[in-house]
CSV table of C-alpha atoms in Angstrom, one decimal:
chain,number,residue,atom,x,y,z
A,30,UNK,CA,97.6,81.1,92.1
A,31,UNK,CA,100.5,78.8,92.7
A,32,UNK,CA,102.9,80.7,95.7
A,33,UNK,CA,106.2,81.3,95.3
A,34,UNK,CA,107.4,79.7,98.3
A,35,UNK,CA,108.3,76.0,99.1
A,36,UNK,CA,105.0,74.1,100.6
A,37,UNK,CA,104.9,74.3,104.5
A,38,UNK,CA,105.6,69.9,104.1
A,39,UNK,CA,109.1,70.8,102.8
A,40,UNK,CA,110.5,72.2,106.6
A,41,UNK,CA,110.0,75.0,108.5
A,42,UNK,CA,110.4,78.4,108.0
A,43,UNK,CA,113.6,79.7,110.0
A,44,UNK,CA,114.3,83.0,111.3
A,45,UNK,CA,117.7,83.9,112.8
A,46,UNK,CA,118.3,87.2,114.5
A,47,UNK,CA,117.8,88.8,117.7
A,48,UNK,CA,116.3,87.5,120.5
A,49,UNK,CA,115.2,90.6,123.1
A,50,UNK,CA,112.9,91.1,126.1
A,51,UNK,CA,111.3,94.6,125.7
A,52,UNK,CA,110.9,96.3,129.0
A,53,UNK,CA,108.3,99.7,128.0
A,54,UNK,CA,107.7,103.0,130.1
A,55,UNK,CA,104.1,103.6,131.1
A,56,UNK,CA,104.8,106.9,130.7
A,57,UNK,CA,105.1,109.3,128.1
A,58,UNK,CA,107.5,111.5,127.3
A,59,UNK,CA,111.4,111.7,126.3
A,60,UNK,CA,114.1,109.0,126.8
A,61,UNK,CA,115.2,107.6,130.6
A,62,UNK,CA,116.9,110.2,132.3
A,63,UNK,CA,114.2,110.2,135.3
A,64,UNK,CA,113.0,107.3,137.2
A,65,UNK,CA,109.7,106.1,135.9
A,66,UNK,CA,107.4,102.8,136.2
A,67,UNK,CA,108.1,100.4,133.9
A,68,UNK,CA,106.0,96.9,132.3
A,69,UNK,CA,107.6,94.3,131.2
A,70,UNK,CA,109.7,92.2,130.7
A,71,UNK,CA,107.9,91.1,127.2
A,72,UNK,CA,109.3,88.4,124.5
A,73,UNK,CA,110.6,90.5,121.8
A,74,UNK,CA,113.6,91.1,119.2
A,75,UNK,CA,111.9,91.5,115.4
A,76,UNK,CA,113.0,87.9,113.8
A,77,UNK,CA,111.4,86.6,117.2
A,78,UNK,CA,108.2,88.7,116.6
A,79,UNK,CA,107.9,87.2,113.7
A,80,UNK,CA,108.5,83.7,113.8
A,81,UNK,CA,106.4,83.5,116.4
A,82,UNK,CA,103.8,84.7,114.5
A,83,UNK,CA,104.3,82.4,111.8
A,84,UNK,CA,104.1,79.8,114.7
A,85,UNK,CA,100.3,80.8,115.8
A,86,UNK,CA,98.5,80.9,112.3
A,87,UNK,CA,99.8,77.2,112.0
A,88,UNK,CA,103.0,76.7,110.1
A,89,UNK,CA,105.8,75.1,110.8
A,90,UNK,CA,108.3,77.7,112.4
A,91,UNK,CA,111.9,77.5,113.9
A,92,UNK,CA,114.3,80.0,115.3
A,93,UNK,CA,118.3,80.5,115.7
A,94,UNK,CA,119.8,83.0,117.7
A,95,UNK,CA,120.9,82.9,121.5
A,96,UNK,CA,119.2,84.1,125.3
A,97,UNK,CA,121.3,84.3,128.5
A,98,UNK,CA,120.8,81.7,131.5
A,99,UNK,CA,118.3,83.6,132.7
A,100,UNK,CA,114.7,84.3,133.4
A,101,UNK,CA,114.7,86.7,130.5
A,102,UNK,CA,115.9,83.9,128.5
A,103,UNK,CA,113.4,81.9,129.6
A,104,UNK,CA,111.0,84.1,128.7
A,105,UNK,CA,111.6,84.0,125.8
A,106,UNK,CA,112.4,80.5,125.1
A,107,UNK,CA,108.8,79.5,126.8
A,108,UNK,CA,106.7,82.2,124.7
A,109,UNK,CA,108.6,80.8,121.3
A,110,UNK,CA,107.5,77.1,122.5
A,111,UNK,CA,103.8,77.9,123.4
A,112,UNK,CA,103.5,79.8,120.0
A,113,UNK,CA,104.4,76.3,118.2
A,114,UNK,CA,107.9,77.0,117.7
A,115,UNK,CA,111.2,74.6,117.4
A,116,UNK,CA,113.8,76.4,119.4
A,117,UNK,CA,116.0,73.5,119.1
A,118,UNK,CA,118.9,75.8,117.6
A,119,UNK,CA,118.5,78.7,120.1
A,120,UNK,CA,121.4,78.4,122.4
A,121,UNK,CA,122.1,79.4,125.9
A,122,UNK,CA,124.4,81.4,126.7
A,123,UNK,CA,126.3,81.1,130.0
A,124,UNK,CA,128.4,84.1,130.5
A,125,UNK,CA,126.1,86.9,128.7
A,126,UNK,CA,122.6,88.0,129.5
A,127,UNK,CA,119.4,88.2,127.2
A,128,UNK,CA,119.5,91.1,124.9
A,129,UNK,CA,117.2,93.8,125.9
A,130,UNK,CA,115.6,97.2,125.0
A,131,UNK,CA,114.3,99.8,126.7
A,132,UNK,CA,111.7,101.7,125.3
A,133,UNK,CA,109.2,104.9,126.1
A,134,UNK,CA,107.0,106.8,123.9
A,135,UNK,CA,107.1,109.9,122.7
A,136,UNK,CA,103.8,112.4,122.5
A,137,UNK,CA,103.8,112.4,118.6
A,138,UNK,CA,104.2,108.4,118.5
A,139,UNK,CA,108.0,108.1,118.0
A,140,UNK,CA,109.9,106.3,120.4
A,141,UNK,CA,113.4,106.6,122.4
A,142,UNK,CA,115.1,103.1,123.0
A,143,UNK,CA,117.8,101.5,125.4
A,144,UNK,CA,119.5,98.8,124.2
A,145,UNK,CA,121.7,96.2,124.6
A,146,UNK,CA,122.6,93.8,122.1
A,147,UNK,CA,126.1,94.0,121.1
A,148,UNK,CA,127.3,92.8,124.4
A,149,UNK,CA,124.4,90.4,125.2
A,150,UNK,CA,123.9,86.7,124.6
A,151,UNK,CA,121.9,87.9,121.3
A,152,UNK,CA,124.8,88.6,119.0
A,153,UNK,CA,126.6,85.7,120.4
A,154,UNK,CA,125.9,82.3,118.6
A,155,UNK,CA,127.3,80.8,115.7
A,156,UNK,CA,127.1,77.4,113.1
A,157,UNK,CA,126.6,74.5,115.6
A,158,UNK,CA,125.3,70.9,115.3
A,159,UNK,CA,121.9,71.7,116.3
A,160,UNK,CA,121.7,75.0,114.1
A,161,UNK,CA,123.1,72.6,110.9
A,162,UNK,CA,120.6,69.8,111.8
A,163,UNK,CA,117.9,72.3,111.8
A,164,UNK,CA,118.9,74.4,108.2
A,165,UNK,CA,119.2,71.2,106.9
A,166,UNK,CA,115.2,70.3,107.1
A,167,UNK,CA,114.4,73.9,106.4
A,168,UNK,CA,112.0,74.5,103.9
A,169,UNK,CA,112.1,78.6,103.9
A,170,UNK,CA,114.7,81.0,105.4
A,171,UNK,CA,113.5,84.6,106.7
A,172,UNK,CA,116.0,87.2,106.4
A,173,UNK,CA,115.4,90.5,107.7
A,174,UNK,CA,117.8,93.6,106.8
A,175,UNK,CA,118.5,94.6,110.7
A,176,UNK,CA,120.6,91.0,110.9
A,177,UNK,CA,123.1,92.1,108.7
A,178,UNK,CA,124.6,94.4,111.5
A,179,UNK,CA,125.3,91.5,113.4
A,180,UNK,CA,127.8,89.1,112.4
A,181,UNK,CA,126.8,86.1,114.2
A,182,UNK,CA,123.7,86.2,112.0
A,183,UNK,CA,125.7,86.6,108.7
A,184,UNK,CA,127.8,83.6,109.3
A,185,UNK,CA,124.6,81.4,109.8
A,186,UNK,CA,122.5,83.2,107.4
A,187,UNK,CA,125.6,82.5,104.2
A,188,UNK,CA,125.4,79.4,105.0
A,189,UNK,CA,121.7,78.8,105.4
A,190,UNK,CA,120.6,80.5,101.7
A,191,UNK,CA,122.7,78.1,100.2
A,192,UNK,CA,121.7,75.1,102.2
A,193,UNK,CA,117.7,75.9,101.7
A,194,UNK,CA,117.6,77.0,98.2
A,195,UNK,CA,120.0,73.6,97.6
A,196,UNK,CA,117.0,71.2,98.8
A,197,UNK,CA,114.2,73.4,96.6
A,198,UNK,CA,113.8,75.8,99.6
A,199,UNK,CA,112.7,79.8,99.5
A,200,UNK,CA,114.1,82.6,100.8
A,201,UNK,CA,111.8,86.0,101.7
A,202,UNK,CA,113.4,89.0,102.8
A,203,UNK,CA,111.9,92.0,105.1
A,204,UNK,CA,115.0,94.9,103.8
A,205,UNK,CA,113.9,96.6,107.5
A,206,UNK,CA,116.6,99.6,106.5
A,207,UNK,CA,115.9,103.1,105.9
A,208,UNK,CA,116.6,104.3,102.5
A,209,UNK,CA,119.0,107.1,103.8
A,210,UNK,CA,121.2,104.6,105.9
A,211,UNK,CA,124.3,104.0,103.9
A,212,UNK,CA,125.8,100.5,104.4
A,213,UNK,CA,129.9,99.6,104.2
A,214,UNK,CA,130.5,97.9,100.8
A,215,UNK,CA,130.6,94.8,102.7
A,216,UNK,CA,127.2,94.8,103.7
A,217,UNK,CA,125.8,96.4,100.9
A,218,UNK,CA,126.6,93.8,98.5
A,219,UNK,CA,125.4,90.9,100.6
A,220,UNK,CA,122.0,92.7,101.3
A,221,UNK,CA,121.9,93.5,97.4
A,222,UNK,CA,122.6,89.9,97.0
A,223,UNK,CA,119.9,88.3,99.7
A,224,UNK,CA,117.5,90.8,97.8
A,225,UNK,CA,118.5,89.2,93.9
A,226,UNK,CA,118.2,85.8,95.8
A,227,UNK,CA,115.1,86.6,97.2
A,228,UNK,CA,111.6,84.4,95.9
A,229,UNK,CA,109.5,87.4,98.4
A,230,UNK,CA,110.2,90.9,99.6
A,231,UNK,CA,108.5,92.5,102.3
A,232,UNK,CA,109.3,95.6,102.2
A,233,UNK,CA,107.5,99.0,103.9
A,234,UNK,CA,107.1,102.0,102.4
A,235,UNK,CA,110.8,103.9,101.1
A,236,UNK,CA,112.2,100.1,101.7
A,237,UNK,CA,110.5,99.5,98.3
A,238,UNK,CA,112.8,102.0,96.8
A,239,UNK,CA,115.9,101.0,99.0
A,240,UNK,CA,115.9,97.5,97.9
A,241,UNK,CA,115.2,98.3,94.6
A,242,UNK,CA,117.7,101.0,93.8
A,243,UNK,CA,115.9,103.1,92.1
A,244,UNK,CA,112.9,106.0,92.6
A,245,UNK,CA,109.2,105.5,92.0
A,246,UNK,CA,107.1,102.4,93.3
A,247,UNK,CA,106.5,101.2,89.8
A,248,UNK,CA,110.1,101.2,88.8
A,249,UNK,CA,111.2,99.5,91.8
A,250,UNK,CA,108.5,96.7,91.3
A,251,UNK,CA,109.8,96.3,87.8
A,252,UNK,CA,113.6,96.5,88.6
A,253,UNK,CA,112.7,93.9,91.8
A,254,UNK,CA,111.4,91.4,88.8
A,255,UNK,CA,114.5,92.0,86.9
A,256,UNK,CA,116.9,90.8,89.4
A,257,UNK,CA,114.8,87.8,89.9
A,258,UNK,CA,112.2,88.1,93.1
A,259,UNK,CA,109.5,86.6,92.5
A,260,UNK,CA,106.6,88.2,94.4
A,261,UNK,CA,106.7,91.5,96.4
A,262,UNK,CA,104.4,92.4,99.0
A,263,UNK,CA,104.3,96.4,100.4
A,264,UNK,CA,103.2,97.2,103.6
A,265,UNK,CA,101.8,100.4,103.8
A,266,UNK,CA,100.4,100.6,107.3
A,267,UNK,CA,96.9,102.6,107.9
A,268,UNK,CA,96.9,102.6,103.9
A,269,UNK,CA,96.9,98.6,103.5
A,270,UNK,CA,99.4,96.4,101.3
A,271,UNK,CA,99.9,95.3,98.1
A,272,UNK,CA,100.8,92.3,96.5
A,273,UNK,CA,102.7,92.3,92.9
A,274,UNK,CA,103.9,89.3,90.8
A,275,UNK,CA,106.2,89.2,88.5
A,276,UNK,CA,103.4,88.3,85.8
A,277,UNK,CA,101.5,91.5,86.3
A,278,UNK,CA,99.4,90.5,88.8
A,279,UNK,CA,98.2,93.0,91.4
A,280,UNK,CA,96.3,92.5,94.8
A,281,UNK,CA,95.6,95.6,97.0
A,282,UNK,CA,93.4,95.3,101.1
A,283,UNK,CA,92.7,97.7,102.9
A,284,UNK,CA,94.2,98.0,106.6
A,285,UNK,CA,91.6,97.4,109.4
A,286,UNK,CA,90.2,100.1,111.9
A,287,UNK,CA,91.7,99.8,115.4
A,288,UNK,CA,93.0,102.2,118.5
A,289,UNK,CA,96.6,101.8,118.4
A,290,UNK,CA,98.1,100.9,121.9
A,291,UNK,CA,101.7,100.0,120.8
A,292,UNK,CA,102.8,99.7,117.3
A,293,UNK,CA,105.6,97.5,118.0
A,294,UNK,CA,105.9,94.1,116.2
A,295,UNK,CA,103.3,95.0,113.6
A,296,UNK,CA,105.4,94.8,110.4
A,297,UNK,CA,106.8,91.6,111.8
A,298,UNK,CA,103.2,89.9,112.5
A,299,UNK,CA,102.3,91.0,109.3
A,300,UNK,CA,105.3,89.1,107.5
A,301,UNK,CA,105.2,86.1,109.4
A,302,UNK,CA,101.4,85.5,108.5
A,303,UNK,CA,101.9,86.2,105.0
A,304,UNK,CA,104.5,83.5,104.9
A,305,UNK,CA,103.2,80.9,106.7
A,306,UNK,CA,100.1,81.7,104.9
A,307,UNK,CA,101.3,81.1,101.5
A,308,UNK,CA,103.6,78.0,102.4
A,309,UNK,CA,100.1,76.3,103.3
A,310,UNK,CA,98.8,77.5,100.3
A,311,UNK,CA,96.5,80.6,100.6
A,312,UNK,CA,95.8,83.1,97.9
A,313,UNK,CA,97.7,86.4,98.2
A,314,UNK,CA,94.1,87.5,98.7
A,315,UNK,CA,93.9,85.8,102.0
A,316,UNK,CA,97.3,85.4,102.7
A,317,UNK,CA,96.9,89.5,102.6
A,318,UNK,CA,94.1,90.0,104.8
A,319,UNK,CA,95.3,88.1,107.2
A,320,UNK,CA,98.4,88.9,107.4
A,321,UNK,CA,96.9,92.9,107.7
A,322,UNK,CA,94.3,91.2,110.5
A,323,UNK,CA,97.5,90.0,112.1
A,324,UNK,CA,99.1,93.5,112.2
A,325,UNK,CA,96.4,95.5,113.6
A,326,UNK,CA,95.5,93.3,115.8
A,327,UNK,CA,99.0,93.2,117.3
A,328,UNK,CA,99.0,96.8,117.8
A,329,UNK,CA,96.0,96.8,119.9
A,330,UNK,CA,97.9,95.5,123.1
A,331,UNK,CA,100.7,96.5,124.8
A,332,UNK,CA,104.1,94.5,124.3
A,333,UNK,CA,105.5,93.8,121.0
A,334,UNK,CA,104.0,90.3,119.9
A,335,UNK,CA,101.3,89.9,122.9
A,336,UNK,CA,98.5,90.7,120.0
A,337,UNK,CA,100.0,87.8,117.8
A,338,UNK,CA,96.8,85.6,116.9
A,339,UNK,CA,96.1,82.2,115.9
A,340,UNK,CA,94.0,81.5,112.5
A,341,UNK,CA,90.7,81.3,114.4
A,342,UNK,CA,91.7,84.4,116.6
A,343,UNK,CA,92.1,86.2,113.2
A,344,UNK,CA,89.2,85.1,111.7
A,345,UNK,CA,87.2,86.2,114.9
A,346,UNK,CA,89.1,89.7,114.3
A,347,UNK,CA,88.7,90.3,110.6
A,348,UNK,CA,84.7,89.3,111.3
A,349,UNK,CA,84.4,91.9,114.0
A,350,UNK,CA,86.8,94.7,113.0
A,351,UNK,CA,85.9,97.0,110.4
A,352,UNK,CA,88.3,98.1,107.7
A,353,UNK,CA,89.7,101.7,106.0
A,354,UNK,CA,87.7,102.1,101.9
């Protein structure tokens, strides 16, 4: 089945967001308010998570957003270039430091998190020459829903849609907000917008129904179709995904067994190996699997993308893990 997205040989998929180091709590329990031991620091920040991912299977991946001049920067920026890649348009940021959260499990699996974002060198980058040169070449632009609450990322990401989808690019969308979170009327109708411009949604779970705007997963497939995305893909955790096209096609997989060690990143491996997997021209069948392989596999180690696998490291995990009926 032909993919919705531009081939990987048109340019790489770019991601523009947040760029984080994630600093965990070995312990469990409720928020910071005690000294505790700490891991860390670990590359993190959800449009980071995933790009790198898309990195590792094997496309071609790039990434805007901004670190400090510092060794959390640099973390970051080294992890992004051994996963494969381009951080030309990531900037450094002299003044600020890297964005960072803090974050310590609960006993029923929820988390408490620190962060700080607004007043790091995350939310502060902007259109620049080597952030135009790079949209420019793009061949797909990755837009996830937690962007749109910083305005740095809208600037570039208004600009970018047009740009990509001008030279036959694609544009996929993660919604990544709640369905109770009510938006300002700004930001509402340039998410509704990115979703009506959107060739793939990613949503998970209630996301389905938030994009959509209306109840019921069939209706919100149909009314998805309707405004013009072309292929929507549900993740639905211990229960699998789904893939739906616009032409009635259907494709459901099963999650895979594993002990959970840190959830973190999951949803974001899972996107960025279903995209890179269908720009290099995988079914939604295998795109699927191992984009659920990429998933579970993530959440088997501590720190948000430290399970993020290569294609061979996948296939070595989808033949040795078994999977949910």
């Amino acid at each position: 089945m032909t993919s919705a997205l531009a081939p990987d040989a048109l340019g790489p998929t770019i991601c523009v967001g947040e760029i984080l180091v994630e600093i965990v709590a070995t312990t469990v329990g409720t928020g910071f308010v005690e000294a505790q031991p700490l891991i860390g620091p670990f590359a993190s920040g959800a449009p980071a998570i995933f790009i790198s991912q898309c990195g590792r299977f094997g496309g071609q991946a790039a990434m805007i957003g901004a670190v400090g001049d510092d060794d959390f920067g640099r973390v970051n920026v080294e992890r992004l270039k051994r996963d494969g890649v381009d951080v030309s348009a990531i900037s450094i940021d002299p003044e600020f430091p890297t964005g960072s959260a803090f974050v310590r499990y609960r006993d029923n699996g929820s988390r408490d998190f620190v962060f700080n974002i607004a007043r790091s060198a995350a939310a502060r980058f902007g259109w620049s020459v080597p952030v135009s040169d790079l949209v420019g070449r793009g061949g797909h632009l990755h837009v996830m829903g937690s962007a749109l609450s910083m305005p740095s990322a809208i600037a570039v990401i208004d600009k970018a849609v047009d740009i990509i989808k001008a030279r036959g690019g694609t544009l996929s969308v993660d919604p990544n907000i709640r369905k109770e979170l009510k938006l300002d009327a700004e930001t509402e109708h340039r998410f509704d917008r990115l979703v009506s411009a959107a060739d793939l949604l990613l949503p998970s779970g209630e996301e389905l129904e938030r994009a959509a705007g209306v109840d019921g997963e069939t209706a919100a497939v149909r009314r998805l179709f309707e405004r013009g995305v072309k292929e929507v893909v549900l993740k639905r955790g211990a229960d699998g995904a789904s893939y739906f096209n616009r032409d009635g096609t259907r494709v459901d997989v099963p999650a895979f067994v594993v002990e959970e060690v840190d959830p973190t990143g999951a949803g974001d491996c899972f996107g960025g190996t279903y995209v890179a997997g269908r720009r290099l021209g995988l079914t939604p069948q295998h795109a699927l699997t191992y984009a659920a392989a990429a998933g579970a596999r993530n959440v088997t180690r501590l720190g948000p993308m430290e399970g993020a696998g290569t294609r061979g490291e996948l296939d070595a995990f989808i033949a040795s893990t078994g999977r949910y009926s």
